[in-house]
Short mmCIF file of N, CA and C in Angstrom, two decimals:
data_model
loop_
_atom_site.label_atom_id
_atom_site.label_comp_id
_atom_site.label_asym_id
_atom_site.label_seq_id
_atom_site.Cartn_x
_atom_site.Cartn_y
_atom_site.Cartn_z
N UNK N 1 0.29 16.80 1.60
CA UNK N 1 -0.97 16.80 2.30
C UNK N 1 -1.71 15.51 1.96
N UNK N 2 -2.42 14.55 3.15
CA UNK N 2 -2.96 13.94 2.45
C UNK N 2 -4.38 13.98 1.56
N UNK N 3 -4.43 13.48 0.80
CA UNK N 3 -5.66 13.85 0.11
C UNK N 3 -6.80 14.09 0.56
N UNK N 4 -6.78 13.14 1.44
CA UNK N 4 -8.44 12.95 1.74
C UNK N 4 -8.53 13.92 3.00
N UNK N 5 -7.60 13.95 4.12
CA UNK N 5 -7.67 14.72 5.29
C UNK N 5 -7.35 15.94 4.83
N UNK N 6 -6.47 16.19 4.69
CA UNK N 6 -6.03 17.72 4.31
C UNK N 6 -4.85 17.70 5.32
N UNK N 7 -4.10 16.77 6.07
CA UNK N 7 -3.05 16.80 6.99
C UNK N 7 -2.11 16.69 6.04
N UNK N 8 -0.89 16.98 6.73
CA UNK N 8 0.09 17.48 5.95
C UNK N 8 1.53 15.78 5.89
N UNK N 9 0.78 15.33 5.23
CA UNK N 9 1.42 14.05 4.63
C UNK N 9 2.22 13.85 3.62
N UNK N 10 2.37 14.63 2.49
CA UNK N 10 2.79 14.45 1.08
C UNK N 10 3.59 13.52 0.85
N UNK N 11 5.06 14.08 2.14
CA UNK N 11 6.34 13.06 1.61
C UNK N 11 6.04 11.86 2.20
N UNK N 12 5.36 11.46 3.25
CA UNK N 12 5.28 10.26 3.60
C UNK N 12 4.22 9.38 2.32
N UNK N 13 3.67 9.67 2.26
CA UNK N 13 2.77 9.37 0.89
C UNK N 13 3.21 9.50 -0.60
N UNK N 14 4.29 10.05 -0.56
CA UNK N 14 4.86 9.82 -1.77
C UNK N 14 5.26 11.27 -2.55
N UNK N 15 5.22 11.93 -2.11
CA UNK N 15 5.03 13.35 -2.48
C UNK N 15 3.95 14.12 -3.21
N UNK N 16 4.03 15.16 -3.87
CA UNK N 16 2.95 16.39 -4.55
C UNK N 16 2.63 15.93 -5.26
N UNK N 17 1.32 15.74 -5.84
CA UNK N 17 0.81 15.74 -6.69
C UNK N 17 0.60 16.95 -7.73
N UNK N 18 -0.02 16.56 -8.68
CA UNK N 18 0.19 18.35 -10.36
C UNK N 18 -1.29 18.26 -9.75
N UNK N 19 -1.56 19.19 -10.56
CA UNK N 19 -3.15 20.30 -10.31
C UNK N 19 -3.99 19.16 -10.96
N UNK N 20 -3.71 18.56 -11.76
CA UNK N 20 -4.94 17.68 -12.59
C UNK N 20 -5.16 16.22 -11.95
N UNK N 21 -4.09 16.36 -11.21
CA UNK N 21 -4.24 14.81 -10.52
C UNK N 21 -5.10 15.28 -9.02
N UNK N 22 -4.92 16.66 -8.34
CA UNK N 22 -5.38 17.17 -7.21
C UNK N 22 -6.78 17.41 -7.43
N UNK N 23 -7.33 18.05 -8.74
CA UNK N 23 -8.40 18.12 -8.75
C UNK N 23 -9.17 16.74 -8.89
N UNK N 24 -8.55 15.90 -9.78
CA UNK N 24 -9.32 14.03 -9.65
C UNK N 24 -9.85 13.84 -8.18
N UNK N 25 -8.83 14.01 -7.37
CA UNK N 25 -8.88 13.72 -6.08
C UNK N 25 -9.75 14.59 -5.46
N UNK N 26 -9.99 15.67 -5.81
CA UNK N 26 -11.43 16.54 -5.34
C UNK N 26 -12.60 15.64 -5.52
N UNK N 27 -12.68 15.78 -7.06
CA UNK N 27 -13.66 15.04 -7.38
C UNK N 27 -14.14 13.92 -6.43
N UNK N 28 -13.19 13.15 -6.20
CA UNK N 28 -13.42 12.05 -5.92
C UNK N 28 -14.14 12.12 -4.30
N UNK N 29 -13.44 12.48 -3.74
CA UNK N 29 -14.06 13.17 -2.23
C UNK N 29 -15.67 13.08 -2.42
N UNK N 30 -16.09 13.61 -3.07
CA UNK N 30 -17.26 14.54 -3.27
C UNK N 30 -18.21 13.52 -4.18
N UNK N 31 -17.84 12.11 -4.46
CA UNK N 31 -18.36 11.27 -5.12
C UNK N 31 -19.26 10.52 -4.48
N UNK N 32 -20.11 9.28 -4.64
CA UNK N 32 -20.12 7.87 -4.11
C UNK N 32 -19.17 7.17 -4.38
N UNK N 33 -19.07 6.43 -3.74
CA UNK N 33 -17.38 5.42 -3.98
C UNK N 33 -17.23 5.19 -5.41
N UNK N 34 -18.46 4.26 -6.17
CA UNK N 34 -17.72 4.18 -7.11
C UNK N 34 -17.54 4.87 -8.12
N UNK N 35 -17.96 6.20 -7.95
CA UNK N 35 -17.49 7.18 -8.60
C UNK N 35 -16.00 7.74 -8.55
N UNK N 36 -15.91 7.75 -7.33
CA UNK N 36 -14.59 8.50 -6.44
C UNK N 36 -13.88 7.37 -7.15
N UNK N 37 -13.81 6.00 -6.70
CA UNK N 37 -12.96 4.68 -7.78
C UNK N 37 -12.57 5.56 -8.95
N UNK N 38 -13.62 5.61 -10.02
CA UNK N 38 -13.44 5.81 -11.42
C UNK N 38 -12.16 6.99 -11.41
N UNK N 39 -12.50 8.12 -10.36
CA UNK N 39 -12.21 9.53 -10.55
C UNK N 39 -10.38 9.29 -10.07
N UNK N 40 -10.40 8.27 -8.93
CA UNK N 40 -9.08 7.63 -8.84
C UNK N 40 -8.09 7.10 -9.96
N UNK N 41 -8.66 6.00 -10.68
CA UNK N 41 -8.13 5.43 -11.07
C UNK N 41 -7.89 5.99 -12.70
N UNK N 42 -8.48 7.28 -12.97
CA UNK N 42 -7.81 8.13 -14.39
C UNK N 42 -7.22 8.80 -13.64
N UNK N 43 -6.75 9.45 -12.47
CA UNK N 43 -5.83 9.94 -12.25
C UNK N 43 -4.43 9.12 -12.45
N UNK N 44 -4.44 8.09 -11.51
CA UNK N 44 -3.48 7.08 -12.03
C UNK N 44 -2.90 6.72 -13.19
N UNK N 45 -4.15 7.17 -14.18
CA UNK N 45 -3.95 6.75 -15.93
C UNK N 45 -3.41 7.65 -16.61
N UNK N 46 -3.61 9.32 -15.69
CA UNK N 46 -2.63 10.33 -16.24
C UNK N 46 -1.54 10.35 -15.72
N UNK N 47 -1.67 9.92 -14.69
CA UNK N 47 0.11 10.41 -13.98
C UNK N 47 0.47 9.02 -13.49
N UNK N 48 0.89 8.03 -13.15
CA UNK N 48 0.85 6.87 -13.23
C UNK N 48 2.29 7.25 -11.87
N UNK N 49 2.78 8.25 -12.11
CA UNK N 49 3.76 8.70 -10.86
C UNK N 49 3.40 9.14 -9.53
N UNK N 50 2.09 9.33 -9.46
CA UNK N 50 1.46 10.15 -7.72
C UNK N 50 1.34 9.37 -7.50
N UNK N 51 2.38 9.29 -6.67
CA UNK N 51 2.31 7.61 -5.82
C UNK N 51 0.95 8.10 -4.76
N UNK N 52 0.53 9.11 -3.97
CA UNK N 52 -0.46 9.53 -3.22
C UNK N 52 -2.03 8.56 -3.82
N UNK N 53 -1.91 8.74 -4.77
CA UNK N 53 -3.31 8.04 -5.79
C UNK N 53 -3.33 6.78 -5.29
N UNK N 54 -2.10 6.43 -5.84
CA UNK N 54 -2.18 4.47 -5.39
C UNK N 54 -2.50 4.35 -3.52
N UNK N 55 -2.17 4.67 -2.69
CA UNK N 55 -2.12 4.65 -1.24
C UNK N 55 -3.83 5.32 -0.99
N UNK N 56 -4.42 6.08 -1.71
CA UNK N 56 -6.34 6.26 -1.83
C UNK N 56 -6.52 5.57 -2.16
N UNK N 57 -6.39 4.86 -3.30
CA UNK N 57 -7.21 3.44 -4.52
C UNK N 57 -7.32 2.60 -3.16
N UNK N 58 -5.62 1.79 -2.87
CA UNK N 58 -5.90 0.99 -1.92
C UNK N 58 -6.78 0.81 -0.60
N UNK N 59 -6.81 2.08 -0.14
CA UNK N 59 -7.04 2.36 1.19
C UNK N 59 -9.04 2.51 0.75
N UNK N 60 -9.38 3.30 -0.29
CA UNK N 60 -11.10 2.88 -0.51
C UNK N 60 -11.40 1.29 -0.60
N UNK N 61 -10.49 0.88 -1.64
CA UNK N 61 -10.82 -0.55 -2.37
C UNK N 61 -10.97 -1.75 -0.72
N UNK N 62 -9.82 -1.32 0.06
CA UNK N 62 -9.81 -2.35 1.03
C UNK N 62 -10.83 -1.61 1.66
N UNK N 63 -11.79 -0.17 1.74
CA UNK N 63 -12.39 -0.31 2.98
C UNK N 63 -13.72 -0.52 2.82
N UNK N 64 -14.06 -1.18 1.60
CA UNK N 64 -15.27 -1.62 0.89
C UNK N 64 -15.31 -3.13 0.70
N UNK N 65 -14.00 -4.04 1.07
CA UNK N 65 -13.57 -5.09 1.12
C UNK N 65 -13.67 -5.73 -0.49
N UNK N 66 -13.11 -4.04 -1.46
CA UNK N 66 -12.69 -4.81 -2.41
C UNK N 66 -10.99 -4.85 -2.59
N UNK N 67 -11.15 -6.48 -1.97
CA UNK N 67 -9.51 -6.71 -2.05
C UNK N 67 -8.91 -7.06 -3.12
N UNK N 68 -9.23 -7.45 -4.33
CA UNK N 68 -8.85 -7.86 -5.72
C UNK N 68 -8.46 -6.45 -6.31
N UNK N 69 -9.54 -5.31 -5.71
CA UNK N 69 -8.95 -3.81 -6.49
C UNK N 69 -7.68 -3.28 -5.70
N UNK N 70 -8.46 -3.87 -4.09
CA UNK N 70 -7.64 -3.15 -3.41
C UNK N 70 -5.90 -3.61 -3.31
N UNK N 71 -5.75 -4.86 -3.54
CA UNK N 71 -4.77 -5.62 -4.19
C UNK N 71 -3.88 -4.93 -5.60
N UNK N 72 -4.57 -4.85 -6.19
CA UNK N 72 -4.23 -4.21 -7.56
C UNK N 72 -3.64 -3.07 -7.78
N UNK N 73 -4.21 -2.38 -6.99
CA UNK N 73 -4.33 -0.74 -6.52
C UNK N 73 -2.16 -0.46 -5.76
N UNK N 74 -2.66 -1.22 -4.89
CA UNK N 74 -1.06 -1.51 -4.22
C UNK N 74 0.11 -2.67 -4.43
N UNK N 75 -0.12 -3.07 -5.95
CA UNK N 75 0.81 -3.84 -6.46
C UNK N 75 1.41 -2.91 -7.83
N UNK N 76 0.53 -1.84 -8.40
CA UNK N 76 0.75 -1.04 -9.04
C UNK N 76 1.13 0.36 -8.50
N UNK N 77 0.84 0.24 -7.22
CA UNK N 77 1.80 1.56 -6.15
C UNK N 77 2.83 1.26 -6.31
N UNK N 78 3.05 0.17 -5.77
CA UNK N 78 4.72 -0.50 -5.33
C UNK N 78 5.73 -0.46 -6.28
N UNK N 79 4.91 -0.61 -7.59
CA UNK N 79 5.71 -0.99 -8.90
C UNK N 79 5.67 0.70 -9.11
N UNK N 80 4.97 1.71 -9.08
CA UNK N 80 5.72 3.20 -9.48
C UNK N 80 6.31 3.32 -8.59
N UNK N 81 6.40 3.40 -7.16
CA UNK N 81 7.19 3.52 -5.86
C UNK N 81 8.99 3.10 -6.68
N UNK N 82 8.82 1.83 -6.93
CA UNK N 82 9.97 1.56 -7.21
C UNK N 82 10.83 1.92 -8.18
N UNK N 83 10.10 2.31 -9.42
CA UNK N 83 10.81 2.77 -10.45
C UNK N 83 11.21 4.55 -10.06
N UNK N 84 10.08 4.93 -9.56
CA UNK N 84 10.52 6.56 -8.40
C UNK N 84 11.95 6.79 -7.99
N UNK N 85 11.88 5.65 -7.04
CA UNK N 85 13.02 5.31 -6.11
C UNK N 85 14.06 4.88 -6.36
N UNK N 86 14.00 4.25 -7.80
CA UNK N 86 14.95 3.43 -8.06
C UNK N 86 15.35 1.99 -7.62
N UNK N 87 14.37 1.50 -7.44
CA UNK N 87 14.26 -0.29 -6.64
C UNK N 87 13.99 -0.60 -7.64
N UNK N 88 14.96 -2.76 -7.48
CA UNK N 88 14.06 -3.46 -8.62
C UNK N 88 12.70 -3.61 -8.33
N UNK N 89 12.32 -4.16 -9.55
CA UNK N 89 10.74 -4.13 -9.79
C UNK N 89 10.42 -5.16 -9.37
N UNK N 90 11.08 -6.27 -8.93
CA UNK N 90 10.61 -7.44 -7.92
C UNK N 90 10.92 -6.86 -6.51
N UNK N 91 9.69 -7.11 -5.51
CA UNK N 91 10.10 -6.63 -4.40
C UNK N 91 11.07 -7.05 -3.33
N UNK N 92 11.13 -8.69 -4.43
CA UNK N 92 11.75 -9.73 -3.51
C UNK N 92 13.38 -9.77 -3.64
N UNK N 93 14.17 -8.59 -4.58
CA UNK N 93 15.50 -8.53 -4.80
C UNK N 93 15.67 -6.77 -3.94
N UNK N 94 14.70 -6.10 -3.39
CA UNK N 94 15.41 -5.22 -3.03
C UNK N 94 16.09 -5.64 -1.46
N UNK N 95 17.42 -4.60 -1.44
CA UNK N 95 18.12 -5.10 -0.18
C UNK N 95 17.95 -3.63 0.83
N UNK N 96 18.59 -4.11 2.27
CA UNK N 96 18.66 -2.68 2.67
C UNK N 96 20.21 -2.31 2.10
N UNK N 97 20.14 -0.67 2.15
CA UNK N 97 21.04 0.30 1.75
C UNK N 97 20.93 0.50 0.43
N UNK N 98 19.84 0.41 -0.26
CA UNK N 98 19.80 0.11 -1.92
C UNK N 98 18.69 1.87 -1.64
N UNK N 99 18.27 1.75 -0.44
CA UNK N 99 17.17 3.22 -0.53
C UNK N 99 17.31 3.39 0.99
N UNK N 100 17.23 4.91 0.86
CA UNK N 100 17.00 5.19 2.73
C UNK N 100 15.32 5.45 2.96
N UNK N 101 15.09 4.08 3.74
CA UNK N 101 13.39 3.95 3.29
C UNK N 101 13.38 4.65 4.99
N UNK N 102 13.97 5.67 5.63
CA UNK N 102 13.22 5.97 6.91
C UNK N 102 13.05 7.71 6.24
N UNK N 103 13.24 8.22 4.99
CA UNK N 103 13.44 9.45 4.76
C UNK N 103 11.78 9.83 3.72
N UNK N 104 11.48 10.57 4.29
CA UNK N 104 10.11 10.64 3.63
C UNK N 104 10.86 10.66 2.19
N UNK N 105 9.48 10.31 1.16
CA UNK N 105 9.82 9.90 -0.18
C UNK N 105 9.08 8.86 -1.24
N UNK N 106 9.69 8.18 -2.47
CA UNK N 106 9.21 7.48 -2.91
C UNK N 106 9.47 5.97 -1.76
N UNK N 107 11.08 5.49 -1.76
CA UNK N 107 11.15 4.81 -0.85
C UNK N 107 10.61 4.58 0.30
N UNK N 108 10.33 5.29 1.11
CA UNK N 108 9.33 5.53 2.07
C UNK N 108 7.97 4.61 1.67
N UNK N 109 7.22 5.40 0.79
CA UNK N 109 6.17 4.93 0.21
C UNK N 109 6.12 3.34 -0.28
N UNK N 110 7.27 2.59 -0.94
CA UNK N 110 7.26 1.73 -1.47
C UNK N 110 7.13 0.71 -0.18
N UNK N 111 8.15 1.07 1.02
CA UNK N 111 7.93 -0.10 1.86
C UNK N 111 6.50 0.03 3.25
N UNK N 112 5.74 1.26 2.65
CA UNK N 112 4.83 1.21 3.30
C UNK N 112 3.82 0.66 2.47
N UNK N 113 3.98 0.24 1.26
CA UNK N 113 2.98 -0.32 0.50
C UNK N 113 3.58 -1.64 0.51
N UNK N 114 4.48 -2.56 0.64
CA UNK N 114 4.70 -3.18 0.59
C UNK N 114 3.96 -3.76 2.16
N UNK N 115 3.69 -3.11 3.14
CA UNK N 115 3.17 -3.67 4.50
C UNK N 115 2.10 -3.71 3.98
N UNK N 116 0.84 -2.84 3.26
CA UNK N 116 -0.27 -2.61 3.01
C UNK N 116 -0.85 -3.93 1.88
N UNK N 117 0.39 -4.22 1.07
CA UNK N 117 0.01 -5.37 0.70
C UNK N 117 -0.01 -6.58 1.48
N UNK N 118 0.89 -7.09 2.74
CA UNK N 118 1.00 -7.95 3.45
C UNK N 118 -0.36 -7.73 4.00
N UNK N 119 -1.19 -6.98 4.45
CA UNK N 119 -2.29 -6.53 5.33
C UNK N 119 -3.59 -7.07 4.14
N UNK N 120 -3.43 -7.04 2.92
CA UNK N 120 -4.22 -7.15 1.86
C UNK N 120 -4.71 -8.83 2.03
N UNK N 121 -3.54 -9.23 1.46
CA UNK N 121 -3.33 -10.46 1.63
C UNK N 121 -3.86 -11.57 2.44
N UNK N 122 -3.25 -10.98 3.85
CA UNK N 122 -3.90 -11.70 4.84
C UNK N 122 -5.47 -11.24 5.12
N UNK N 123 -6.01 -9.97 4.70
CA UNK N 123 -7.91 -10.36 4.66
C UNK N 123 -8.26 -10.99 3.86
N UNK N 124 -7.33 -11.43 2.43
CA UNK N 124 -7.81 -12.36 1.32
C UNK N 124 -8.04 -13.78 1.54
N UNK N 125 -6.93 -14.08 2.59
CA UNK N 125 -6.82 -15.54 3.09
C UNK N 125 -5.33 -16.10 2.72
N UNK N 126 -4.72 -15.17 2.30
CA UNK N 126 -3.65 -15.57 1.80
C UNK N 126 -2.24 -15.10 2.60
N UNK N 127 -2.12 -15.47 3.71
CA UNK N 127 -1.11 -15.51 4.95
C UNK N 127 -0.46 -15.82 4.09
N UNK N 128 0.43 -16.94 3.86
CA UNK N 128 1.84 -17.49 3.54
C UNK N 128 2.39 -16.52 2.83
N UNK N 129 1.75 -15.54 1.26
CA UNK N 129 2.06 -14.46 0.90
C UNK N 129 2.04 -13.15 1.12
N UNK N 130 1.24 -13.05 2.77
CA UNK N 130 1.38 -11.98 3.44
C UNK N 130 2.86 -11.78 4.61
N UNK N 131 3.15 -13.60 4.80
CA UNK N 131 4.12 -13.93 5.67
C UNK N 131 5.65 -13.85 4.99
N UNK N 132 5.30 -13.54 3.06
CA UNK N 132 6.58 -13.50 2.87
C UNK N 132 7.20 -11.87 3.07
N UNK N 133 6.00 -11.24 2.49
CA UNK N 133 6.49 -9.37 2.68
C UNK N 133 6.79 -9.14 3.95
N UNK N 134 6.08 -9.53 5.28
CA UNK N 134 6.84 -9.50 6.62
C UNK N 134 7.84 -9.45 6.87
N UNK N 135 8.27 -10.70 6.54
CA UNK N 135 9.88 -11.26 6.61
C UNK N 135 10.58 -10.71 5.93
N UNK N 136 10.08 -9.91 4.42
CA UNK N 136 11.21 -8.83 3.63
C UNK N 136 11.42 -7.54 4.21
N UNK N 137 10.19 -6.89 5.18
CA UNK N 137 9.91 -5.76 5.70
C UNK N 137 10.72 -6.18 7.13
N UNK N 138 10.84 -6.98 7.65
CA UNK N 138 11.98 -6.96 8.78
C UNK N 138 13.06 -6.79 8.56
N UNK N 139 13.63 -7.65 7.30
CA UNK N 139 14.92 -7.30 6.83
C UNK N 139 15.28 -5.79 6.52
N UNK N 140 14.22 -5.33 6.03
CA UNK N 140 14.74 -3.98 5.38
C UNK N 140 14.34 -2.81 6.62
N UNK N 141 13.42 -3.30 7.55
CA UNK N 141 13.04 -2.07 8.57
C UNK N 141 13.29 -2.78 9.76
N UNK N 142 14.03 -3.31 10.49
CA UNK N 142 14.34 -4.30 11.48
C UNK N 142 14.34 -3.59 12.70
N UNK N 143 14.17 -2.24 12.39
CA UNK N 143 13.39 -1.22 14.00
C UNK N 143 12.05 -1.38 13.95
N UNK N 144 11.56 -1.43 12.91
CA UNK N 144 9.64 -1.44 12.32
C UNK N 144 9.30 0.20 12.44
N UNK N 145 10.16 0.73 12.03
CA UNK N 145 9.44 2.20 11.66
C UNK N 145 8.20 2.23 11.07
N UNK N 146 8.05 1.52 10.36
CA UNK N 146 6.80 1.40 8.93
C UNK N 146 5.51 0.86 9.80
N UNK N 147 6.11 -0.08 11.10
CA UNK N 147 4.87 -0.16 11.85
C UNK N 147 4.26 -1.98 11.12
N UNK N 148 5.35 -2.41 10.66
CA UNK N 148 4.80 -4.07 9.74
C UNK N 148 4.32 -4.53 10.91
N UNK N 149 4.90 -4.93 12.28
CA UNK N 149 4.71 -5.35 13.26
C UNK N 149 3.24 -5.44 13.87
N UNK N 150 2.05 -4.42 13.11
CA UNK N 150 0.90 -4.57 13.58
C UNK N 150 0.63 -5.77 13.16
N UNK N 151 0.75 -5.63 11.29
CA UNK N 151 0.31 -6.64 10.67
C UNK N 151 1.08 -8.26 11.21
N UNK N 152 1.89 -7.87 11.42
CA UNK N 152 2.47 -9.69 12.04
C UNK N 152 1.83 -10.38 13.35
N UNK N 153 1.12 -9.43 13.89
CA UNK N 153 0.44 -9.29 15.32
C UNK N 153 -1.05 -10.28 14.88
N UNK N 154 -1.26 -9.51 13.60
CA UNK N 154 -2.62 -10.14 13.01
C UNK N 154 -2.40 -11.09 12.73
N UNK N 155 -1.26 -11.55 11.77
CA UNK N 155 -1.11 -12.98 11.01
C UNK N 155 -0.94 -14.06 11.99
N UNK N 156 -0.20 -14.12 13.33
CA UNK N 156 0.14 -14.72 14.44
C UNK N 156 -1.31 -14.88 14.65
N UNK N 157 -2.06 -14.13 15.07
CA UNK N 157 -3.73 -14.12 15.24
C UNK N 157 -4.13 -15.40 14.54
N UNK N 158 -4.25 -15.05 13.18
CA UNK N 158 -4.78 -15.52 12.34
C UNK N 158 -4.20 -17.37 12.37
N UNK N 159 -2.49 -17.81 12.61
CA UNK N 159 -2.19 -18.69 12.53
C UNK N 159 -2.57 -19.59 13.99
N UNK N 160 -2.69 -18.99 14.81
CA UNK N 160 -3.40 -19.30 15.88
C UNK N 160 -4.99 -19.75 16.17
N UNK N 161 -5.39 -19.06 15.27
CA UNK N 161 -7.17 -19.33 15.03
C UNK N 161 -7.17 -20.68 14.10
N UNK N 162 -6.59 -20.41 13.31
CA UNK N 162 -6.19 -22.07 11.86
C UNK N 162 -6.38 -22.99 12.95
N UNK N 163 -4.59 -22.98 13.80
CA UNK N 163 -4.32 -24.23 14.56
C UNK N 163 -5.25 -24.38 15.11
N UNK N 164 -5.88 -23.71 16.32
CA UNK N 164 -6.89 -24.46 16.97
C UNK N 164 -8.41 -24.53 16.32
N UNK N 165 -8.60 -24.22 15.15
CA UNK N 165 -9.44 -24.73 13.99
C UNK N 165 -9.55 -26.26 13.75
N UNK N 166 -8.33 -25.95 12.95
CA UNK N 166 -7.51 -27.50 12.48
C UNK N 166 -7.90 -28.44 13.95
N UNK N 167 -6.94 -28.15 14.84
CA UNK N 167 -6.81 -28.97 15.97
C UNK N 167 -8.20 -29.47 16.28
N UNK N 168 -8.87 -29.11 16.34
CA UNK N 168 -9.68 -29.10 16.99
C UNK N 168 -10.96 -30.27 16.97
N UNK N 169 -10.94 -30.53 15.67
CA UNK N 169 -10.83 -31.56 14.10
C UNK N 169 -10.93 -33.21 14.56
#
């Protein structure tokens, strides 16, 4: 389920969370943000495995346009995602067939955080390192199940606005 809706998300999000990490996540609902933050991020500190936690952190942190948390938030998803799943811990050595990332799961989760960081990135200003997870997320999802393809839609945007910036000069 996801946390915050109550729709029935789990495996795409990473799976169940325990009772002490579900109630954090009450809490947090029911907070001001940066309360709900705090109430997040000891959940994380107890279970450091609900991958669900990391995919909230990120998703408040970026919608407050804190991208340094919200950054943080989903570089420390990715990194439990992977040890979950069994991926190396660089994102830049996993291959396809190493995880079946179209099967709800940790895998699942890892390469949807891995788009969420490309998406991070590029509101930071930092395309070229949003342009490299793209290009790893094609390799590994080359149908775009995961949906990277919005975010490349943006960065094209974005490299388009530069040039005729620049150009313009």
């Amino acid at each position: 389920m996801n946390l915050f809706t109550g729709e029935e998300a789990d495996a795409f999000f990473g799976g169940e969370v325990s009772p002490a990490v579900r109630h954090l996540v009450d809490e947090a609902r029911s907070k001001p943000r940066e309360e709900a933050a705090v109430a997040l991020w000891t959940a994380v500190l107890a279970s450091p495995q609900a991958l669900p936690v990391y995919y909230l952190l990120y998703k408040l942190h970026a919608s407050q346009g804190e991208l340094a948390q919200a950054l943080r938030a989903a570089e420390r998803g990715l990194n439990a995602a992977a040890e979950v799943a069994g991926l190396p811990s660089d994102w830049r050595q996993v291959r396809p067939g190493m995880a079946d990332f179209l099967q709800p799961g940790a895998a699942r989760f890892w390469l949807f955080t891995l788009k969420a960081q490309a998406f991070i990135l590029l509101r930071r200003g930092e395309p070229a390192q949003a342009a490299e997870r793209l290009a790893h997320l094609r390799l590994l999802d080359p149908a775009d199940h995961i949906g990277a393809s919005v975010v490349a839609q943006l960065l094209a945007q974005h490299d388009v606005g530069v040039r005729t910036t620049t150009s313009g000069c």
